């Protein structure tokens, strides 16, 4: 017996703590215990680490003079008292008494099932090495089959039924896997392609002239649309963050919005078609309304004088050489009657005999909508809406502007150097040839403008009354419908056919 080389340090210290898990012994609480450093020998130290079940890491470092194991974890035979009165442990000793092994009492091997069964039946357990088994089977004890019957061979009938049950479960699992795969493929396949197959389908559901035009539009908005923030998410945070997990493919979200705006489908119907909740439909439509308003509103749709000249039909060049646009007051859409009398008086239009909104649209001679004002209450005057919409700031000296016969804006145009083009006055019983051709050209331009406005009115969201609950986004929807109508192609002066 030799004393261990790592003597107990800090026997007189008051700051010794045991590093064994579930042990809170320290020198201050238990001064009669001894605390021992980890051995210097690497092999014995590794045995100590394995014994206490605590590997070294960021939260546990073995340091000389500060990492100890108390004497409570060593059996009495591994401890002895030195001549100086200090408790030491023998060379090569390893701690073995812990909380998880009942302080060394749980180290005995557990009795076998056979031994426990013999004891329960009151039969002495015989040691095979000391007693010879008789050749005769007479007097043999009955087999104990109550415990662990899985050790016995099952009957053939049970095997057959178990095999049949396993086959049934395997077929059920296979059927469910096929169903899951089918649903996954169905979920990943955009619903758009189920509804829109031909160009006519695209015109009905989306108001785009063809699949090709829709694809071009989708490819242009997809890079930014993939980072959309849902409307409800934008309410909770002030900074832009990636949107949460989507219920639908992104292209189906755009298709849902177009079905609501272009085809006029109600949100309840969309909820059934896309198999999402009504709140999800509302959130998607509000999000895409705000997004497309920002995207389309950032496009420079106002045409320069050079662009107007390059796209102007030949007949218009003869009589409106500097024509910039045709201004038209549009008195749609109708809205629900508010309960407030003051709001009723503001939104009531004597022209429509209903509460309505007013908006100003500018159309280039080629039929493209180049200006969209916001919507105003129906009681506002024509001159006031022309002044407030700031279309006059876009005109340059020398520009020519045509307006509806109810627009008395000639003086306002003269202030910015522009001219109002009106049909020539009849000074004689019969107009001259030149005046007749000019009148016809102006009339055709007005027809072209009517067709451009009709395209906007064909967005079926304006078929009924605008609910007061959507008044907050009605300006955005109005601008989107006007600007997206340009994607239907240019208007032919002889008919409403894209060329």
XYZ file of C-alpha atoms in Angstrom:
499
model
C 0.000 0.000 0.000
C 1.456 3.308 -1.056
C 0.038 6.767 -0.469
C -1.269 8.439 -3.562
C 1.031 11.065 -4.981
C -1.681 13.730 -5.290
C -2.186 14.656 -1.694
C -5.437 16.226 -0.529
C -5.043 19.902 -1.127
C -6.757 22.608 0.803
C -7.711 20.384 3.741
C -7.699 23.563 5.740
C -9.266 25.598 2.958
C -12.891 26.580 3.219
C -13.522 26.770 -0.558
C -13.455 23.140 -1.649
C -16.403 21.861 -3.687
C -17.109 18.399 -5.027
C -17.329 18.278 -8.838
C -19.416 15.080 -9.045
C -22.901 15.628 -10.554
C -25.771 15.686 -7.997
C -23.259 16.199 -5.162
C -23.301 19.537 -3.332
C -20.708 18.755 -0.642
C -18.204 21.431 0.270
C -15.638 21.921 3.002
C -17.576 24.642 4.732
C -20.733 22.536 5.175
C -18.980 19.227 5.850
C -15.556 19.913 7.413
C -15.125 16.252 8.311
C -14.961 15.257 4.611
C -11.739 15.274 2.650
C -11.459 16.619 -0.884
C -9.017 15.112 -3.368
C -7.465 16.415 -6.579
C -7.761 14.497 -9.840
C -4.740 12.208 -10.414
C -1.803 13.406 -12.460
C -1.558 10.069 -14.259
C -3.539 10.360 -17.505
C -4.990 6.832 -17.473
C -6.241 7.021 -13.886
C -7.564 10.533 -14.474
C -9.563 9.244 -17.452
C -11.027 6.495 -15.249
C -12.079 9.151 -12.718
C -13.768 11.211 -15.454
C -15.675 8.182 -16.726
C -16.661 7.199 -13.196
C -18.166 10.585 -12.291
C -19.868 10.827 -15.721
C -18.723 14.341 -16.433
C -16.627 15.001 -19.515
C -14.415 18.025 -19.815
C -15.880 20.854 -21.865
C -16.682 24.573 -21.824
C -18.575 24.214 -18.536
C -16.157 21.843 -16.777
C -12.368 22.090 -16.649
C -10.094 19.932 -14.474
C -7.644 22.288 -12.769
C -5.063 21.397 -10.185
C -5.983 22.840 -6.795
C -9.569 23.780 -7.681
C -11.293 20.620 -8.992
C -11.974 18.003 -6.324
C -13.865 14.803 -5.547
C -14.992 14.402 -1.943
C -14.195 11.303 0.133
C -17.875 10.316 0.228
C -17.487 8.823 -3.252
C -14.723 6.387 -2.213
C -15.413 3.145 -0.298
C -13.892 2.917 3.216
C -11.316 0.360 2.115
C -9.832 2.915 -0.341
C -9.268 5.528 2.388
C -6.708 5.674 5.179
C -5.408 8.220 7.658
C -1.773 9.288 7.354
C 0.609 9.863 10.246
C -0.145 13.573 10.030
C -3.847 12.887 10.567
C -4.934 13.663 7.009
C -7.249 11.378 5.066
C -5.658 9.991 1.927
C -6.747 7.541 -0.756
C -4.831 4.580 -2.035
C -2.855 4.597 -5.253
C -5.044 3.697 -8.255
C -8.342 4.086 -6.408
C -11.326 5.238 -8.454
C -14.508 6.841 -7.024
C -17.384 4.355 -7.129
C -20.099 5.568 -4.742
C -22.619 7.880 -6.448
C -26.202 8.987 -6.386
C -27.101 6.995 -9.499
C -25.818 3.629 -8.153
C -27.350 3.941 -4.674
C -23.975 4.929 -3.195
C -22.341 1.676 -4.217
C -25.234 -0.592 -3.178
C -26.556 -1.070 -6.713
C -23.433 -2.592 -8.134
C -24.504 -6.184 -7.449
C -25.640 -8.171 -10.452
C -29.387 -8.451 -10.796
C -30.902 -11.908 -10.335
C -32.012 -13.688 -13.458
C -35.649 -14.308 -14.330
C -35.177 -17.987 -13.456
C -33.862 -17.170 -9.965
C -36.639 -14.661 -9.241
C -39.294 -17.147 -10.385
C -37.889 -19.936 -8.153
C -37.913 -17.604 -5.169
C -41.495 -16.540 -5.861
C -42.577 -20.204 -5.946
C -40.694 -20.978 -2.715
C -38.203 -23.346 -4.364
C -34.538 -23.219 -3.496
C -32.296 -22.104 -6.290
C -29.677 -24.695 -7.109
C -26.233 -23.914 -8.358
C -25.468 -25.926 -11.498
C -21.793 -26.113 -10.562
C -22.495 -27.769 -7.183
C -25.430 -30.037 -8.032
C -25.802 -32.624 -10.730
C -29.025 -32.595 -12.714
C -30.857 -35.965 -12.631
C -31.368 -37.860 -15.865
C -35.012 -38.534 -15.129
C -37.562 -35.823 -15.731
C -39.785 -37.118 -12.962
C -40.592 -34.558 -10.356
C -39.524 -31.718 -12.630
C -41.081 -28.397 -11.781
C -43.627 -26.972 -14.177
C -42.249 -24.318 -16.526
C -42.889 -20.752 -15.487
C -44.584 -19.061 -18.457
C -46.254 -16.169 -16.716
C -43.180 -13.957 -16.954
C -41.754 -12.900 -20.345
C -43.835 -15.099 -22.622
C -41.974 -13.619 -25.602
C -39.241 -16.155 -24.874
C -41.624 -18.966 -25.831
C -42.278 -19.976 -29.403
C -45.715 -18.677 -30.472
C -48.314 -20.969 -31.906
C -48.612 -21.224 -35.728
C -52.071 -19.638 -35.653
C -50.768 -16.520 -33.952
C -47.968 -16.207 -36.502
C -50.421 -16.395 -39.391
C -52.721 -13.737 -37.916
C -49.773 -11.476 -37.108
C -48.401 -11.862 -40.640
C -51.799 -11.028 -42.109
C -52.086 -7.962 -39.876
C -48.625 -6.796 -40.913
C -49.574 -7.103 -44.579
C -52.743 -5.086 -44.004
C -50.785 -2.348 -42.250
C -48.171 -2.296 -45.002
C -50.894 -1.839 -47.627
C -52.455 0.920 -45.538
C -49.105 2.694 -45.195
C -48.513 2.392 -48.957
C -51.961 3.821 -49.685
C -51.360 6.750 -47.333
C -47.946 7.438 -48.862
C -49.489 7.550 -52.344
C -52.218 9.891 -51.081
C -49.671 12.174 -49.425
C -47.603 12.234 -52.603
C -50.683 13.071 -54.650
C -51.673 15.884 -52.289
C -48.115 17.229 -52.259
C -47.961 17.337 -56.056
C -51.414 18.910 -56.157
C -50.358 21.537 -53.630
C -47.167 22.345 -55.517
C -48.949 22.596 -58.890
C -50.295 26.148 -59.273
C -54.057 26.363 -59.508
C -53.652 28.998 -62.201
C -52.826 26.385 -64.836
C -55.996 24.438 -64.034
C -58.195 27.452 -64.794
C -56.202 29.224 -67.504
C -55.361 27.069 -70.509
C -56.182 29.195 -73.542
C -55.686 32.903 -74.203
C -59.434 33.349 -73.789
C -59.182 31.930 -70.257
C -56.436 34.409 -69.420
C -58.531 37.297 -70.757
C -61.524 36.256 -68.641
C -59.787 35.604 -65.319
C -56.895 38.088 -65.489
C -57.800 40.650 -68.227
C -54.384 40.053 -69.800
C -54.619 39.704 -73.564
C -52.793 36.347 -73.713
C -50.753 33.841 -71.756
C -47.586 35.333 -73.212
C -48.387 38.819 -71.892
C -49.258 37.405 -68.467
C -45.966 35.482 -68.377
C -43.995 38.618 -69.251
C -45.769 40.535 -66.475
C -45.192 37.728 -63.957
C -41.485 37.466 -64.815
C -41.090 41.209 -64.248
C -42.729 41.278 -60.797
C -41.558 37.924 -59.405
C -38.090 39.034 -58.134
C -39.601 41.667 -55.843
C -42.843 39.796 -55.112
C -40.881 36.900 -53.617
C -39.935 39.243 -50.730
C -43.482 40.392 -50.015
C -44.490 41.157 -46.441
C -48.071 40.203 -45.663
C -50.398 42.995 -44.643
C -50.928 41.645 -41.104
C -47.166 41.191 -40.671
C -46.559 44.764 -41.801
C -48.869 45.961 -39.028
C -46.710 44.291 -36.379
C -43.281 45.410 -37.557
C -41.976 48.668 -38.945
C -39.118 47.212 -40.961
C -39.227 45.013 -44.044
C -38.697 41.335 -43.316
C -39.203 38.254 -45.487
C -42.760 37.061 -45.501
C -43.794 34.019 -43.475
C -44.491 30.599 -44.917
C -47.079 30.963 -47.666
C -50.275 28.990 -47.854
C -50.235 29.132 -51.672
C -47.634 29.345 -54.436
C -46.768 32.957 -55.152
C -48.211 32.839 -58.662
C -51.521 31.599 -57.228
C -51.610 34.610 -54.903
C -51.430 36.888 -57.943
C -54.068 34.756 -59.660
C -56.338 35.077 -56.609
C -55.956 38.860 -56.673
C -56.766 38.991 -60.389
C -59.798 36.737 -59.921
C -61.089 39.199 -57.329
C -60.356 42.348 -59.346
C -60.719 41.240 -62.978
C -63.268 38.418 -62.762
C -65.124 39.923 -59.783
C -65.220 36.711 -57.718
C -66.190 37.273 -54.088
C -63.775 36.481 -51.279
C -65.979 33.651 -50.003
C -65.829 32.000 -53.435
C -62.057 32.430 -53.576
C -61.760 30.866 -50.138
C -63.520 27.752 -51.436
C -61.583 27.574 -54.712
C -58.122 27.966 -53.171
C -58.977 25.976 -50.018
C -57.798 28.648 -47.587
C -59.520 30.607 -44.850
C -61.424 33.805 -45.520
C -58.923 35.808 -43.476
C -56.081 34.460 -45.633
C -57.909 35.595 -48.778
C -58.371 39.101 -47.353
C -54.741 39.275 -46.265
C -53.440 38.187 -49.685
C -55.669 40.636 -51.588
C -54.692 43.558 -49.357
C -51.008 42.676 -49.657
C -51.070 42.419 -53.454
C -53.152 45.598 -53.729
C -50.507 47.567 -51.891
C -47.658 45.850 -53.752
C -48.998 46.316 -57.302
C -49.934 49.908 -56.515
C -46.316 50.591 -55.594
C -44.897 48.702 -58.594
C -47.232 50.054 -61.284
C -47.258 53.532 -59.775
C -43.473 53.726 -60.051
C -43.555 53.177 -63.837
C -43.149 56.350 -65.964
C -46.462 56.101 -67.834
C -46.646 59.800 -68.768
C -45.483 60.034 -72.383
C -43.106 62.703 -73.615
C -43.941 64.816 -76.635
C -41.600 62.727 -78.786
C -43.279 59.499 -77.687
C -46.725 60.938 -78.399
C -45.652 61.996 -81.896
C -44.125 58.576 -82.613
C -47.285 56.678 -81.636
C -49.945 59.098 -82.862
C -52.230 57.850 -85.687
C -51.718 59.657 -88.992
C -55.167 61.276 -89.048
C -54.592 62.849 -85.655
C -51.252 64.291 -86.753
C -53.053 66.441 -89.320
C -55.315 68.175 -86.838
C -53.695 67.692 -83.418
C -49.951 67.849 -84.172
C -49.009 68.677 -80.585
C -51.737 66.648 -78.884
C -50.482 65.404 -75.529
C -53.495 63.587 -74.096
C -57.230 63.506 -73.800
C -58.539 64.338 -70.358
C -61.726 62.606 -69.305
C -63.654 62.829 -66.056
C -64.859 59.411 -64.997
C -67.682 59.289 -62.444
C -67.410 55.653 -61.468
C -67.410 53.735 -59.221
C -70.493 53.901 -57.053
C -70.067 53.407 -53.326
C -72.287 52.434 -50.445
C -74.204 55.256 -48.828
C -72.508 56.247 -45.558
C -74.616 56.710 -42.462
C -73.148 60.142 -41.761
C -75.174 62.933 -43.384
C -72.078 65.055 -43.939
C -70.358 62.200 -45.774
C -73.504 61.609 -47.826
C -73.475 65.207 -49.002
C -69.797 64.977 -49.936
C -70.076 61.750 -51.942
C -73.478 62.357 -53.582
C -73.367 63.047 -57.325
C -76.337 64.704 -58.998
C -75.120 63.301 -62.347
C -75.414 59.700 -61.122
C -78.060 60.431 -58.469
C -76.045 58.277 -56.080
C -73.077 58.451 -53.749
C -70.039 57.996 -55.947
C -66.379 58.821 -56.526
C -64.789 60.879 -59.292
C -61.496 60.264 -61.025
C -59.600 61.924 -63.884
C -58.002 59.783 -66.599
C -55.491 60.958 -69.199
C -55.318 58.975 -72.447
C -52.657 59.373 -75.146
C -53.742 59.490 -78.826
C -52.527 55.895 -79.210
C -55.025 54.734 -76.564
C -52.607 54.207 -73.647
C -53.674 55.529 -70.237
C -50.898 57.898 -69.191
C -52.422 59.616 -66.167
C -54.625 58.429 -63.305
C -55.753 60.741 -60.555
C -56.871 59.568 -57.179
C -60.594 59.298 -56.526
C -62.445 62.253 -55.054
C -65.903 62.559 -53.536
C -68.744 62.878 -56.014
C -69.642 66.447 -55.034
C -66.334 67.969 -56.187
C -66.458 70.199 -59.279
C -64.705 69.424 -62.559
C -62.391 72.429 -62.347
C -61.487 71.659 -58.754
C -60.564 68.057 -59.515
C -58.466 69.224 -62.492
C -56.590 71.632 -60.244
C -56.075 69.153 -57.396
C -54.922 66.177 -59.474
C -51.861 68.167 -60.677
C -52.111 67.111 -64.315
C -51.381 70.718 -65.262
C -47.865 70.380 -63.821
C -47.085 67.696 -66.409
C -47.981 69.858 -69.420
C -45.385 71.869 -71.313
C -45.858 75.099 -73.265
C -47.202 74.284 -76.709
C -48.965 71.063 -75.693
C -52.489 70.462 -76.882
C -55.060 68.816 -74.641
C -58.507 67.555 -75.500
C -61.205 67.380 -72.862
C -64.805 66.343 -72.531
C -67.374 68.992 -73.356
C -68.109 69.531 -69.662
C -64.538 70.571 -68.893
C -64.234 74.361 -68.878
C -60.480 74.402 -68.378
C -59.311 76.581 -71.281
C -58.203 79.378 -68.946
C -56.375 76.933 -66.676
C -54.493 75.494 -69.675
C -53.520 78.934 -70.920
C -51.794 79.595 -67.584
C -49.295 76.791 -68.317
C -48.981 77.570 -72.057
C -51.118 74.635 -73.257
C -54.048 74.744 -75.665
C -57.480 73.144 -75.470
C -58.456 71.369 -78.698
C -62.183 71.570 -79.433
C -64.219 70.823 -82.563
C -64.414 73.800 -84.962
C -67.448 76.025 -84.568
C -70.033 76.029 -87.306
C -69.802 79.479 -88.920
C -71.825 78.618 -92.003
C -74.658 76.212 -92.880
C -72.044 73.666 -93.957
C -68.573 72.933 -92.560
C -65.605 73.117 -94.848
C -63.754 69.956 -95.845
C -60.903 70.712 -93.469
C -63.252 71.416 -90.548
C -65.210 68.251 -91.298
C -62.064 66.071 -91.256
C -60.908 67.752 -88.052
C -64.272 67.131 -86.407
C -64.165 63.486 -87.458
C -60.616 63.079 -86.115
C -61.591 64.561 -82.766
C -64.692 62.372 -82.631
C -62.616 59.265 -83.352
C -60.188 60.200 -80.607
C -63.097 60.533 -78.194
C -64.302 57.079 -79.233
C -60.797 55.747 -78.615
C -60.844 57.252 -75.143
C -64.259 55.730 -74.456
C -62.849 52.330 -75.365
C -59.887 52.822 -73.054
C -62.246 53.724 -70.210
C -64.436 50.749 -71.056
C -61.419 48.490 -70.513
C -61.115 49.837 -66.985
C -64.833 49.327 -66.337
C -64.524 45.710 -67.507
C -62.677 44.929 -64.277
C -65.701 43.415 -62.575
C -64.754 44.564 -59.097
C -66.545 47.804 -60.053
C -69.781 46.042 -61.081
C -71.464 46.592 -57.729
C -71.267 49.108 -54.936
C -67.882 49.643 -53.356
C -68.176 48.573 -49.688
C -67.263 51.247 -47.196
C -64.891 48.740 -45.571
C -62.649 48.890 -48.680
C -62.626 52.667 -49.051
C -59.124 52.703 -47.567
C -57.755 50.789 -50.565
C -60.160 51.975 -53.283
C -57.608 54.477 -54.646
C -55.032 51.737 -54.993
C -57.482 49.396 -56.739
C -58.569 52.202 -59.059
C -54.989 52.994 -60.120
C -54.142 49.295 -60.571
C -57.116 48.672 -62.860
C -56.342 51.744 -64.984
C -52.650 50.942 -65.396
C -53.096 47.200 -65.896
C -55.562 47.860 -68.719
C -52.558 49.005 -70.760
C -51.366 45.382 -70.801
C -54.338 44.473 -72.995
C -52.504 45.896 -75.995
C -52.955 49.060 -78.065
C -56.383 49.990 -79.343
C -57.136 49.849 -83.051
C -58.831 53.003 -84.184
C -61.320 50.940 -86.207
C -62.157 48.478 -83.482
C -61.311 47.289 -80.017
C -58.696 44.783 -81.149
C -55.108 44.601 -79.895
C -52.604 45.057 -82.721
